CSV table of C-alpha atoms and ligand atoms in Angstrom, one decimal:
chain,number,residue,atom,x,y,z
A,1,UNK,CA,78.2,30.1,102.5
A,2,UNK,CA,77.0,27.5,100.1
A,3,UNK,CA,79.1,25.7,97.5
A,4,UNK,CA,79.7,28.5,94.5
A,5,UNK,CA,83.1,27.2,92.8
A,6,UNK,CA,83.6,24.3,91.1
A,7,UNK,CA,86.4,22.7,92.2
A,8,UNK,CA,88.1,19.1,91.0
A,9,UNK,CA,90.7,17.7,94.1
A,10,UNK,CA,92.9,15.6,93.2
A,11,UNK,CA,91.1,12.1,93.5
A,12,UNK,CA,94.1,10.3,94.4
A,13,UNK,CA,93.8,12.1,98.4
A,14,UNK,CA,90.0,11.3,99.0
A,15,UNK,CA,90.9,7.4,98.2
A,16,UNK,CA,91.0,4.8,101.1
A,17,UNK,CA,93.3,2.6,102.2
A,18,UNK,CA,90.8,0.3,100.8
A,19,UNK,CA,89.9,2.1,97.2
A,20,UNK,CA,93.6,2.4,96.6
A,21,UNK,CA,93.5,-1.7,96.7
A,22,UNK,CA,90.6,-1.5,94.8
A,23,UNK,CA,92.0,0.8,92.0
A,24,UNK,CA,95.3,-0.8,91.6
A,25,UNK,CA,94.2,-4.5,91.6
A,26,UNK,CA,91.7,-3.2,88.5
A,27,UNK,CA,94.5,-1.5,86.8
A,28,UNK,CA,96.3,-4.8,87.0
A,29,UNK,CA,93.5,-7.0,86.0
A,30,UNK,CA,93.2,-4.0,82.7
A,31,UNK,CA,97.2,-4.5,82.0
A,32,UNK,CA,96.7,-8.3,81.6
A,33,UNK,CA,93.6,-7.7,78.8
A,34,UNK,CA,95.5,-4.8,76.8
A,35,UNK,CA,99.0,-7.2,77.0
A,36,UNK,CA,97.3,-10.5,75.4
A,37,UNK,CA,95.2,-8.0,73.5
A,38,UNK,CA,96.2,-6.4,70.8
A,39,UNK,CA,94.3,-6.6,67.9
A,40,UNK,CA,90.5,-6.4,67.3
A,41,UNK,CA,90.3,-10.5,66.9
A,42,UNK,CA,92.3,-11.0,70.2
A,43,UNK,CA,90.0,-8.3,72.2
A,44,UNK,CA,86.5,-10.0,70.8
A,45,UNK,CA,87.0,-13.5,71.4
A,46,UNK,CA,89.0,-13.0,75.1
A,47,UNK,CA,85.9,-10.8,75.6
A,48,UNK,CA,83.4,-13.7,74.4
A,49,UNK,CA,85.5,-16.0,77.0
A,50,UNK,CA,85.2,-13.7,79.6
A,51,UNK,CA,81.4,-13.2,78.9
A,52,UNK,CA,80.9,-16.7,78.7
A,53,UNK,CA,82.2,-17.4,82.3
A,54,UNK,CA,79.8,-15.1,83.2
A,55,UNK,CA,76.6,-17.1,82.0
A,56,UNK,CA,76.3,-15.2,78.5
A,57,UNK,CA,75.3,-17.3,75.4
A,58,UNK,CA,75.6,-16.9,72.0
A,59,UNK,CA,72.9,-15.0,70.4
A,60,UNK,CA,72.7,-17.2,67.5
A,61,UNK,CA,72.3,-20.7,69.6
A,62,UNK,CA,69.2,-18.7,70.6
A,63,UNK,CA,67.4,-17.8,66.9
A,64,UNK,CA,65.0,-20.0,65.9
A,65,UNK,CA,64.4,-22.2,68.6
A,66,UNK,CA,61.4,-21.4,71.7
A,67,UNK,CA,63.8,-19.9,74.0
A,68,UNK,CA,62.3,-16.3,75.6
A,69,UNK,CA,64.9,-13.7,76.7
A,70,UNK,CA,63.3,-12.5,80.2
A,71,UNK,CA,65.0,-10.0,83.0
A,72,UNK,CA,68.1,-10.8,83.8
A,73,UNK,CA,68.6,-13.0,80.4
A,74,UNK,CA,72.5,-12.4,78.6
A,75,UNK,CA,73.0,-13.2,75.3
A,76,UNK,CA,76.2,-11.7,73.5
A,77,UNK,CA,76.5,-11.2,69.5
A,78,UNK,CA,80.3,-12.0,68.2
A,79,UNK,CA,80.0,-10.5,64.8
A,80,UNK,CA,83.4,-12.2,62.8
A,81,UNK,CA,85.2,-12.5,65.7
A,82,UNK,CA,85.5,-8.6,65.1
A,83,UNK,CA,82.9,-6.7,67.1
A,84,UNK,CA,81.3,-7.9,69.8
A,85,UNK,CA,77.6,-6.5,71.5
A,86,UNK,CA,76.6,-8.0,74.9
A,87,UNK,CA,73.4,-7.7,76.6
A,88,UNK,CA,71.6,-7.8,79.7
A,89,UNK,CA,67.8,-8.2,79.7
A,90,UNK,CA,66.1,-5.5,81.7
A,91,UNK,CA,63.0,-5.0,84.2
A,92,UNK,CA,61.3,-3.1,82.3
A,93,UNK,CA,60.7,-3.0,78.2
A,94,UNK,CA,63.1,-2.9,75.5
A,95,UNK,CA,61.1,-0.1,73.9
A,96,UNK,CA,61.9,2.2,77.4
A,97,UNK,CA,65.4,2.4,75.9
A,98,UNK,CA,68.6,0.5,76.5
A,99,UNK,CA,71.7,2.1,78.0
A,100,UNK,CA,74.4,1.3,76.2
A,101,UNK,CA,78.1,2.0,76.5
A,102,UNK,CA,79.7,1.9,73.5
A,103,UNK,CA,83.9,1.4,72.3
A,104,UNK,CA,86.2,0.6,70.0
A,105,UNK,CA,87.9,-2.5,69.5
A,106,UNK,CA,90.9,-1.3,67.1
A,107,UNK,CA,94.1,0.2,67.4
A,108,UNK,CA,96.8,2.3,64.8
A,109,UNK,CA,99.4,-0.1,63.5
A,110,UNK,CA,101.1,-1.6,60.7
A,111,UNK,CA,99.4,-4.1,58.6
A,112,UNK,CA,101.3,-5.8,55.6
A,113,UNK,CA,100.1,-5.6,51.8
A,114,UNK,CA,98.7,-8.2,49.9
A,115,UNK,CA,101.6,-9.3,48.5
A,116,UNK,CA,104.2,-8.6,51.3
A,117,UNK,CA,107.3,-10.5,51.1
A,118,UNK,CA,109.8,-9.9,49.4
A,119,UNK,CA,113.7,-10.4,49.1
A,120,UNK,CA,116.1,-7.6,49.0
A,121,UNK,CA,120.0,-7.0,49.4
A,122,UNK,CA,120.2,-9.9,51.7
A,123,UNK,CA,116.9,-9.4,53.8
A,124,UNK,CA,114.1,-11.6,54.0
A,125,UNK,CA,111.0,-8.1,53.9
A,126,UNK,CA,107.3,-8.1,54.4
A,127,UNK,CA,106.0,-4.8,52.6
A,128,UNK,CA,103.4,-2.9,55.0
A,129,UNK,CA,100.2,-0.4,54.7
A,130,UNK,CA,99.9,1.5,58.0
A,131,UNK,CA,96.7,1.3,59.8
A,132,UNK,CA,94.8,4.5,61.5
A,133,UNK,CA,96.3,8.0,61.7
A,134,UNK,CA,100.2,7.4,63.3
A,135,UNK,CA,103.0,9.6,63.1
A,136,UNK,CA,105.3,7.4,61.0
A,137,UNK,CA,108.3,8.5,62.5
A,138,UNK,CA,107.6,6.6,65.8
A,139,UNK,CA,107.1,3.3,64.6
A,140,UNK,CA,110.8,3.3,63.2
A,141,UNK,CA,114.0,1.6,65.6
A,142,UNK,CA,111.7,-0.4,67.7
A,143,UNK,CA,110.4,-4.1,68.7
A,144,UNK,CA,107.2,-5.3,66.6
A,145,UNK,CA,105.5,-8.3,66.8
A,146,UNK,CA,103.5,-10.2,64.7
A,147,UNK,CA,100.0,-10.9,64.9
A,148,UNK,CA,96.8,-11.8,63.1
A,149,UNK,CA,94.9,-15.1,61.1
A,150,UNK,CA,95.9,-16.5,58.1
A,151,UNK,CA,92.9,-18.2,56.6
A,152,UNK,CA,93.6,-20.9,53.9
A,153,UNK,CA,91.9,-22.1,50.9
A,154,UNK,CA,89.8,-24.7,53.0
A,155,UNK,CA,89.0,-22.3,55.7
A,156,UNK,CA,90.9,-23.3,57.9
A,157,UNK,CA,91.7,-20.1,60.1
A,158,UNK,CA,95.5,-19.8,61.5
A,159,UNK,CA,96.3,-17.8,64.3
A,160,UNK,CA,99.7,-15.6,64.5
A,161,UNK,CA,101.3,-14.2,67.3
A,162,UNK,CA,105.1,-13.9,67.3
A,163,UNK,CA,107.0,-11.8,69.5
A,164,UNK,CA,105.1,-11.3,72.6
A,165,UNK,CA,106.8,-14.7,74.2
A,166,UNK,CA,110.3,-13.4,76.0
A,167,UNK,CA,112.0,-16.4,74.1
A,168,UNK,CA,110.1,-14.9,70.8
A,169,UNK,CA,112.4,-13.0,68.5
A,170,UNK,CA,110.8,-9.9,67.4
A,171,UNK,CA,110.6,-7.7,64.0
A,172,UNK,CA,110.9,-4.2,63.2
A,173,UNK,CA,111.5,-1.5,60.7
A,174,UNK,CA,115.1,0.0,60.7
A,175,UNK,CA,115.8,4.2,60.8
A,176,UNK,CA,118.4,5.9,58.8
A,177,UNK,CA,121.6,6.0,61.2
A,178,UNK,CA,122.3,9.7,62.5
A,179,UNK,CA,125.6,10.0,60.7
A,180,UNK,CA,124.1,9.7,57.0
A,181,UNK,CA,120.8,11.5,58.3
A,182,UNK,CA,121.7,15.1,56.7
A,183,UNK,CA,119.0,15.6,54.2
A,184,UNK,CA,116.2,13.2,56.5
A,185,UNK,CA,116.4,15.9,59.3
A,186,UNK,CA,115.7,18.6,57.3
A,187,UNK,CA,112.6,17.0,55.9
A,188,UNK,CA,109.2,18.1,58.1
A,189,UNK,CA,108.3,15.7,60.9
A,190,UNK,CA,105.6,13.8,58.8
A,191,UNK,CA,107.2,13.8,55.4
A,192,UNK,CA,110.8,12.3,57.3
A,193,UNK,CA,109.9,8.4,57.0
A,194,UNK,CA,107.7,7.6,54.1
A,195,UNK,CA,104.8,5.2,54.4
A,196,UNK,CA,106.2,3.0,51.6
A,197,UNK,CA,109.0,2.9,52.9
A,198,UNK,CA,107.8,1.0,56.9
A,199,UNK,CA,109.1,-2.0,55.5
A,200,UNK,CA,109.5,-5.0,58.0
A,201,UNK,CA,113.2,-6.8,58.3
A,202,UNK,CA,112.6,-10.8,58.9
A,203,UNK,CA,115.7,-12.2,58.1
A,204,UNK,CA,118.9,-12.9,56.6
A,205,UNK,CA,120.0,-16.5,56.5
A,206,UNK,CA,119.6,-17.8,52.9
A,207,UNK,CA,118.1,-21.3,52.5
A,208,UNK,CA,120.8,-24.1,52.0
A,209,UNK,CA,119.6,-25.1,48.5
A,210,UNK,CA,122.3,-23.4,45.5
A,211,UNK,CA,119.1,-23.9,42.6
A,212,UNK,CA,117.0,-22.0,44.6
A,213,UNK,CA,116.7,-17.9,44.5
A,214,UNK,CA,115.5,-16.0,47.1
A,215,UNK,CA,117.0,-17.8,49.2
A,216,UNK,CA,117.0,-15.7,52.2
A,217,UNK,CA,113.0,-15.2,51.4
A,218,UNK,CA,112.0,-18.8,50.8
A,219,UNK,CA,114.0,-20.0,54.3
A,220,UNK,CA,111.1,-17.5,56.0
A,221,UNK,CA,109.1,-19.2,53.9
A,222,UNK,CA,110.3,-22.4,55.8
A,223,UNK,CA,110.1,-21.5,58.8
A,224,UNK,CA,106.4,-19.9,57.9
A,225,UNK,CA,105.2,-23.8,57.0
A,226,UNK,CA,107.1,-25.3,59.4
A,227,UNK,CA,105.2,-23.5,62.5
A,228,UNK,CA,102.0,-22.8,60.3
A,229,UNK,CA,101.7,-25.1,57.6
A,230,UNK,CA,101.1,-22.2,55.0
A,231,UNK,CA,102.9,-21.3,51.6
A,232,UNK,CA,103.2,-18.4,50.4
A,233,UNK,CA,99.8,-17.3,48.3
A,234,UNK,CA,97.9,-18.0,52.2
A,235,UNK,CA,98.9,-14.4,52.6
A,236,UNK,CA,97.0,-13.1,50.1
A,237,UNK,CA,93.6,-14.2,52.5
A,238,UNK,CA,95.7,-13.4,56.0
A,239,UNK,CA,95.2,-10.3,58.2
A,240,UNK,CA,98.6,-9.9,59.8
A,241,UNK,CA,99.0,-6.6,61.8
A,242,UNK,CA,102.8,-5.5,63.0
A,243,UNK,CA,102.4,-3.5,66.8
A,244,UNK,CA,104.8,-2.9,69.5
A,245,UNK,CA,105.9,-6.1,72.1
A,246,UNK,CA,105.7,-6.3,74.8
A,247,UNK,CA,103.3,-6.0,77.4
A,248,UNK,CA,101.8,-2.7,79.1
A,249,UNK,CA,104.2,-1.9,82.1
A,250,UNK,CA,103.7,0.6,85.2
A,251,UNK,CA,104.4,4.1,84.4
A,252,UNK,CA,106.1,6.5,86.8
A,253,UNK,CA,107.8,6.3,90.1
A,254,UNK,CA,104.9,5.8,92.0
A,255,UNK,CA,102.9,3.3,89.8
A,256,UNK,CA,100.4,5.6,89.0
A,257,UNK,CA,100.1,5.3,85.3
A,258,UNK,CA,99.8,2.7,82.6
A,259,UNK,CA,101.8,2.1,80.0
A,260,UNK,CA,100.8,0.0,77.0
A,261,UNK,CA,99.5,-0.4,73.4
A,262,UNK,CA,96.3,0.3,72.2
A,263,UNK,CA,94.8,1.9,75.6
A,264,UNK,CA,93.1,4.1,71.9
A,265,UNK,CA,90.4,2.7,72.7
A,266,UNK,CA,90.8,-0.8,74.7
A,267,UNK,CA,90.8,1.2,77.8
A,268,UNK,CA,87.5,2.1,77.5
A,269,UNK,CA,86.5,-1.3,75.9
A,270,UNK,CA,88.0,-3.2,78.8
A,271,UNK,CA,86.0,-0.6,81.7
A,272,UNK,CA,82.5,-1.2,79.5
A,273,UNK,CA,82.6,-4.7,79.9
A,274,UNK,CA,83.6,-5.0,83.2
A,275,UNK,CA,80.6,-3.0,83.8
A,276,UNK,CA,77.9,-4.6,81.5
A,277,UNK,CA,79.7,-8.4,83.3
A,278,UNK,CA,79.1,-6.4,86.9
A,279,UNK,CA,75.9,-5.3,87.1
A,280,UNK,CA,73.1,-7.7,86.8
A,281,UNK,CA,69.4,-7.2,87.2
A,282,UNK,CA,69.1,-3.8,85.5
A,283,UNK,CA,66.1,-2.4,85.3
A,284,UNK,CA,66.8,-1.0,81.7
A,285,UNK,CA,68.3,-3.1,79.5
A,286,UNK,CA,72.3,-3.1,79.4
A,287,UNK,CA,74.4,-2.6,76.3
A,288,UNK,CA,77.7,-3.3,75.3
A,289,UNK,CA,78.6,-2.8,71.8
A,290,UNK,CA,82.9,-2.8,70.8
A,291,UNK,CA,83.6,-2.2,67.6
A,292,UNK,CA,86.1,-2.3,64.9
A,293,UNK,CA,87.1,0.3,61.6
A,294,UNK,CA,86.7,3.3,64.7
A,295,UNK,CA,90.9,4.7,63.3
A,296,UNK,CA,89.7,4.7,59.8
A,297,UNK,CA,86.1,6.0,59.4
A,298,UNK,CA,83.8,3.3,60.7
A,299,UNK,CA,83.1,1.7,57.8
A,300,UNK,CA,82.8,-1.9,56.9
A,301,UNK,CA,80.9,-4.8,58.0
A,302,UNK,CA,82.0,-4.4,61.7
A,303,UNK,CA,82.5,-0.9,62.1
A,304,UNK,CA,80.0,1.6,63.6
A,305,UNK,CA,78.4,2.8,60.7
A,306,UNK,CA,77.2,-1.2,59.7
A,307,UNK,CA,73.3,-2.4,60.4
A,308,UNK,CA,75.1,-5.3,62.7
A,309,UNK,CA,73.9,-3.5,65.6
A,310,UNK,CA,70.7,-2.6,64.9
A,311,UNK,CA,70.1,-6.0,63.3
A,312,UNK,CA,70.6,-7.9,66.6
A,313,UNK,CA,68.8,-5.5,68.9
A,314,UNK,CA,65.9,-6.5,66.5
A,315,UNK,CA,66.9,-9.7,66.9
A,316,UNK,CA,66.9,-9.7,70.2
A,317,UNK,CA,63.3,-8.2,70.6
A,318,UNK,CA,62.0,-10.7,68.8
A,319,UNK,CA,63.2,-13.1,70.8
A,320,UNK,CA,61.6,-11.0,74.0
A,321,UNK,CA,58.5,-11.2,71.8
A,322,UNK,CA,58.4,-8.5,70.1
A,323,UNK,CA,59.2,-7.7,66.4
A,324,UNK,CA,57.7,-4.7,65.1
A,325,UNK,CA,59.4,-2.4,63.1
A,326,UNK,CA,58.0,0.1,65.4
A,327,UNK,CA,58.8,-1.7,68.8
A,328,UNK,CA,62.5,-1.6,67.0
A,329,UNK,CA,62.8,2.2,66.5
A,330,UNK,CA,61.0,3.1,70.0
A,331,UNK,CA,64.0,1.4,71.6
A,332,UNK,CA,66.6,2.8,69.2
A,333,UNK,CA,65.2,6.3,70.4
A,334,UNK,CA,64.9,6.0,73.4
A,335,UNK,CA,67.8,4.8,74.6
A,336,UNK,CA,71.0,6.7,76.2
A,337,UNK,CA,74.6,6.0,75.5
A,338,UNK,CA,77.9,6.3,77.0
A,339,UNK,CA,80.0,6.4,73.6
A,340,UNK,CA,83.8,6.3,75.4
A,341,UNK,CA,86.4,6.8,74.0
A,342,UNK,CA,89.9,8.5,74.6
A,343,UNK,CA,90.6,12.4,75.0
A,344,UNK,CA,93.6,14.6,74.5
A,345,UNK,CA,95.3,14.9,78.4
A,346,UNK,CA,97.0,18.2,79.4
A,347,UNK,CA,100.8,17.4,78.9
A,348,UNK,CA,103.2,19.8,80.4
A,349,UNK,CA,105.7,19.1,77.6
A,350,UNK,CA,102.9,20.2,74.9
A,351,UNK,CA,100.9,23.3,76.5
A,352,UNK,CA,100.4,25.6,73.7
A,353,UNK,CA,97.8,23.3,71.9
A,354,UNK,CA,95.5,23.4,74.8
A,355,UNK,CA,92.9,25.9,76.6
A,356,UNK,CA,94.1,25.3,79.9
A,357,UNK,CA,90.7,25.6,81.5
A,358,UNK,CA,89.0,23.3,78.6
A,359,UNK,CA,91.5,20.3,78.7
A,360,UNK,CA,91.0,17.0,81.0
A,361,UNK,CA,93.9,16.6,83.5
A,362,UNK,CA,95.3,12.8,84.7
A,363,UNK,CA,94.0,12.1,88.3
A,364,UNK,CA,91.0,13.7,87.9
A,365,UNK,CA,88.7,11.0,86.8
A,366,UNK,CA,86.4,10.5,84.3
A,367,UNK,CA,86.0,12.8,81.2
A,368,UNK,CA,82.7,13.8,79.1
A,369,UNK,CA,82.9,15.8,75.9
A,370,UNK,CA,79.7,17.3,75.4
A,371,UNK,CA,80.8,17.7,71.5
A,372,UNK,CA,83.9,16.2,69.8
A,373,UNK,CA,84.6,17.5,66.0
A,374,UNK,CA,87.1,20.1,64.3
A,375,UNK,CA,86.9,24.2,63.4
A,376,UNK,CA,83.3,25.3,64.0
A,377,UNK,CA,82.4,22.0,66.1
A,378,UNK,CA,82.3,20.5,62.8
A,379,UNK,CA,80.8,16.8,62.8
A,380,UNK,CA,80.0,16.6,66.1
A,381,UNK,CA,77.0,15.6,67.5
A,382,UNK,CA,76.7,17.8,70.3
A,383,UNK,CA,75.1,16.6,73.5
A,384,UNK,CA,72.0,17.4,75.2
A,385,UNK,CA,72.4,20.3,77.8
A,386,UNK,CA,69.3,17.6,80.0
A,387,UNK,CA,71.2,14.3,79.4
A,388,UNK,CA,74.5,16.2,80.6
A,389,UNK,CA,72.8,16.8,83.9
A,390,UNK,CA,71.4,13.9,84.0
A,391,UNK,CA,74.9,12.6,84.0
A,392,UNK,CA,75.9,14.7,86.2
A,393,UNK,CA,73.7,13.2,88.6
A,394,UNK,CA,74.2,9.8,88.2
A,395,UNK,CA,77.7,10.6,88.9
A,396,UNK,CA,77.2,11.6,92.3
A,397,UNK,CA,75.1,8.7,92.8
A,398,UNK,CA,78.2,6.6,91.8
A,399,UNK,CA,80.4,8.3,94.1
A,400,UNK,CA,82.3,8.9,91.3
A,401,UNK,CA,84.8,11.5,89.9
A,402,UNK,CA,84.1,13.3,87.0
A,403,UNK,CA,85.4,16.1,85.0
A,404,UNK,CA,84.6,17.7,81.2
A,405,UNK,CA,87.4,19.1,78.6
A,406,UNK,CA,87.6,19.4,74.7
A,407,UNK,CA,89.6,18.1,72.6
A,408,UNK,CA,93.0,21.0,72.5
A,409,UNK,CA,92.5,24.5,71.5
A,410,UNK,CA,89.5,25.9,69.0
A,411,UNK,CA,91.0,25.5,65.4
A,412,UNK,CA,94.2,23.4,66.8
A,413,UNK,CA,92.6,20.3,65.4
A,414,UNK,CA,90.5,17.6,66.7
A,415,UNK,CA,88.7,14.7,66.3
A,416,UNK,CA,85.7,12.4,65.9
A,417,UNK,CA,84.2,9.2,67.7
A,418,UNK,CA,80.9,6.3,66.9
A,419,UNK,CA,79.2,9.0,69.1
A,420,UNK,CA,77.3,11.0,65.9
A,421,UNK,CA,76.2,7.4,64.5
A,422,UNK,CA,74.2,6.4,67.2
A,423,UNK,CA,73.0,10.0,67.5
A,424,UNK,CA,72.1,9.5,64.2
A,425,UNK,CA,69.7,6.8,65.4
A,426,UNK,CA,67.9,9.3,67.7
A,427,UNK,CA,69.1,8.2,71.0
A,428,UNK,CA,71.2,10.3,73.2
A,429,UNK,CA,74.6,10.0,72.9
A,430,UNK,CA,77.5,12.0,74.8
A,431,UNK,CA,81.4,11.5,74.8
A,432,UNK,CA,82.7,10.1,77.8
A,433,UNK,CA,86.3,8.1,78.1
A,434,UNK,CA,90.0,8.9,80.3
A,435,UNK,CA,93.0,11.3,79.1
A,436,UNK,CA,95.9,9.8,77.0
A,437,UNK,CA,99.0,11.3,76.9
A,438,UNK,CA,101.3,9.9,73.4
A,439,UNK,CA,97.9,8.9,72.3
A,440,UNK,CA,98.5,6.9,69.0
A,441,UNK,CA,101.6,6.2,69.8
A,442,UNK,CA,103.3,2.8,69.7
A,443,UNK,CA,103.0,2.9,73.9
A,444,UNK,CA,100.0,5.4,75.2
A,445,UNK,CA,99.7,6.4,78.7
A,446,UNK,CA,96.6,6.9,81.1
A,447,UNK,CA,96.0,7.2,85.1
A,448,UNK,CA,94.9,4.3,86.9
A,449,UNK,CA,92.9,6.8,89.0
A,450,UNK,CA,91.2,8.2,85.6
A,451,UNK,CA,90.3,4.2,84.3
A,452,UNK,CA,88.7,3.6,87.6
A,453,UNK,CA,86.6,6.4,88.1
A,454,UNK,CA,85.5,5.5,84.2
A,455,UNK,CA,84.6,1.7,85.2
A,456,UNK,CA,82.8,3.2,88.1
A,457,UNK,CA,80.6,5.6,85.8
A,458,UNK,CA,79.6,3.2,83.8
A,459,UNK,CA,78.2,0.8,85.9
A,460,UNK,CA,76.4,3.9,87.5
A,461,UNK,CA,75.4,4.8,84.1
A,462,UNK,CA,74.3,1.2,83.5
A,463,UNK,CA,72.3,1.0,86.8
A,464,UNK,CA,70.8,4.5,86.9
A,465,UNK,CA,70.0,5.9,83.3
B,501,MN,MN1,89.5,6.2,69.8
B,502,MN,MN1,92.1,7.2,68.0
């Protein structure tokens, strides 16, 4: 009898010993990446370094030269250290369309306010403003690390990283002791920790100078000055992010999963990078675009709504000897994209919010979301059935295990990604990623099998779309 039913096998059972080794090796490389890169800048710089070591050249160095891009040429564009686009030129002209992988590099966190430092009752403190959608109660009583840049008036950029080395100190936001939490415990979960109260404790030793006021604050300024040569005013031109301190780790006694900060969406960004590097001499030009600001609406110069992506494609077209507007329009509208972002994983602790027939499960592979949005698919760019069918075929070609889902029950909530922005340029786009538990929590969880299949899916897409 012909196979009529769609069935999901537990993919762990399908792996050979060699597959498993490959899979765990990939998990290790990914864990190292998210442990050393916890801001969009750290991700961009690290990825540029890796790309260069694979022969990618900075597009900026080619503009206004006589160099021409041809099949096999590899270039990247670094947008202010916050977004990155990589191209491997294909054998076919760009106007036949690009095969694009897109993901975002920013993750929810606590940012410093422009005037952050103050002293209160013997403590030096930082004021913060949270970034992205967080459950605020999850960010108290955990060790946080300080990452970011401080730019001096001279233009000198100072990189800050405190709290990742095991000998570094960490900082954090205190929570109210349970013994005195009678009123707090009666509040709604979303109101128990107000955003304005997410203040970071930095220290408690006063500087040895009797004439100073706010001696604890001054002592912290001295520590920062000794280490980075900065003064308080320099914090005005800084981007400092408070993120969970410490490395990503194996999760589960069988080590089948990974727990780490910022997996939304670096899990897709890292897989995209590896796939982009792996596919050399493609037929169609392959592109990986990694952007910032997704968690706050994709606005801003380094967000997906910015023109930098189109402008970069125009520059690349120009370097292949074709600079007409019509060619740019054709290139965009003939392109295909996997908009890669994480999705809700079915969680046995919270079954009531999911439609179990249309959920993404750990261990079933890469996930395609034909649509996202909320309510009646509001805000979604739904992928065409023809495109989904083509992807099923491509996944077969790459022997990729995949599943489909939608994000939770109808009318339960929802979410959006960068997909609709690219779809607005007239290209075929679908949401694609892996299921996550505890999304947007300080420590998020993914399955090693799913991220391994995602990497395979991206390679198949770049080769065959
Ligand atoms: Mn995301
Ligand atoms: Mn997110």
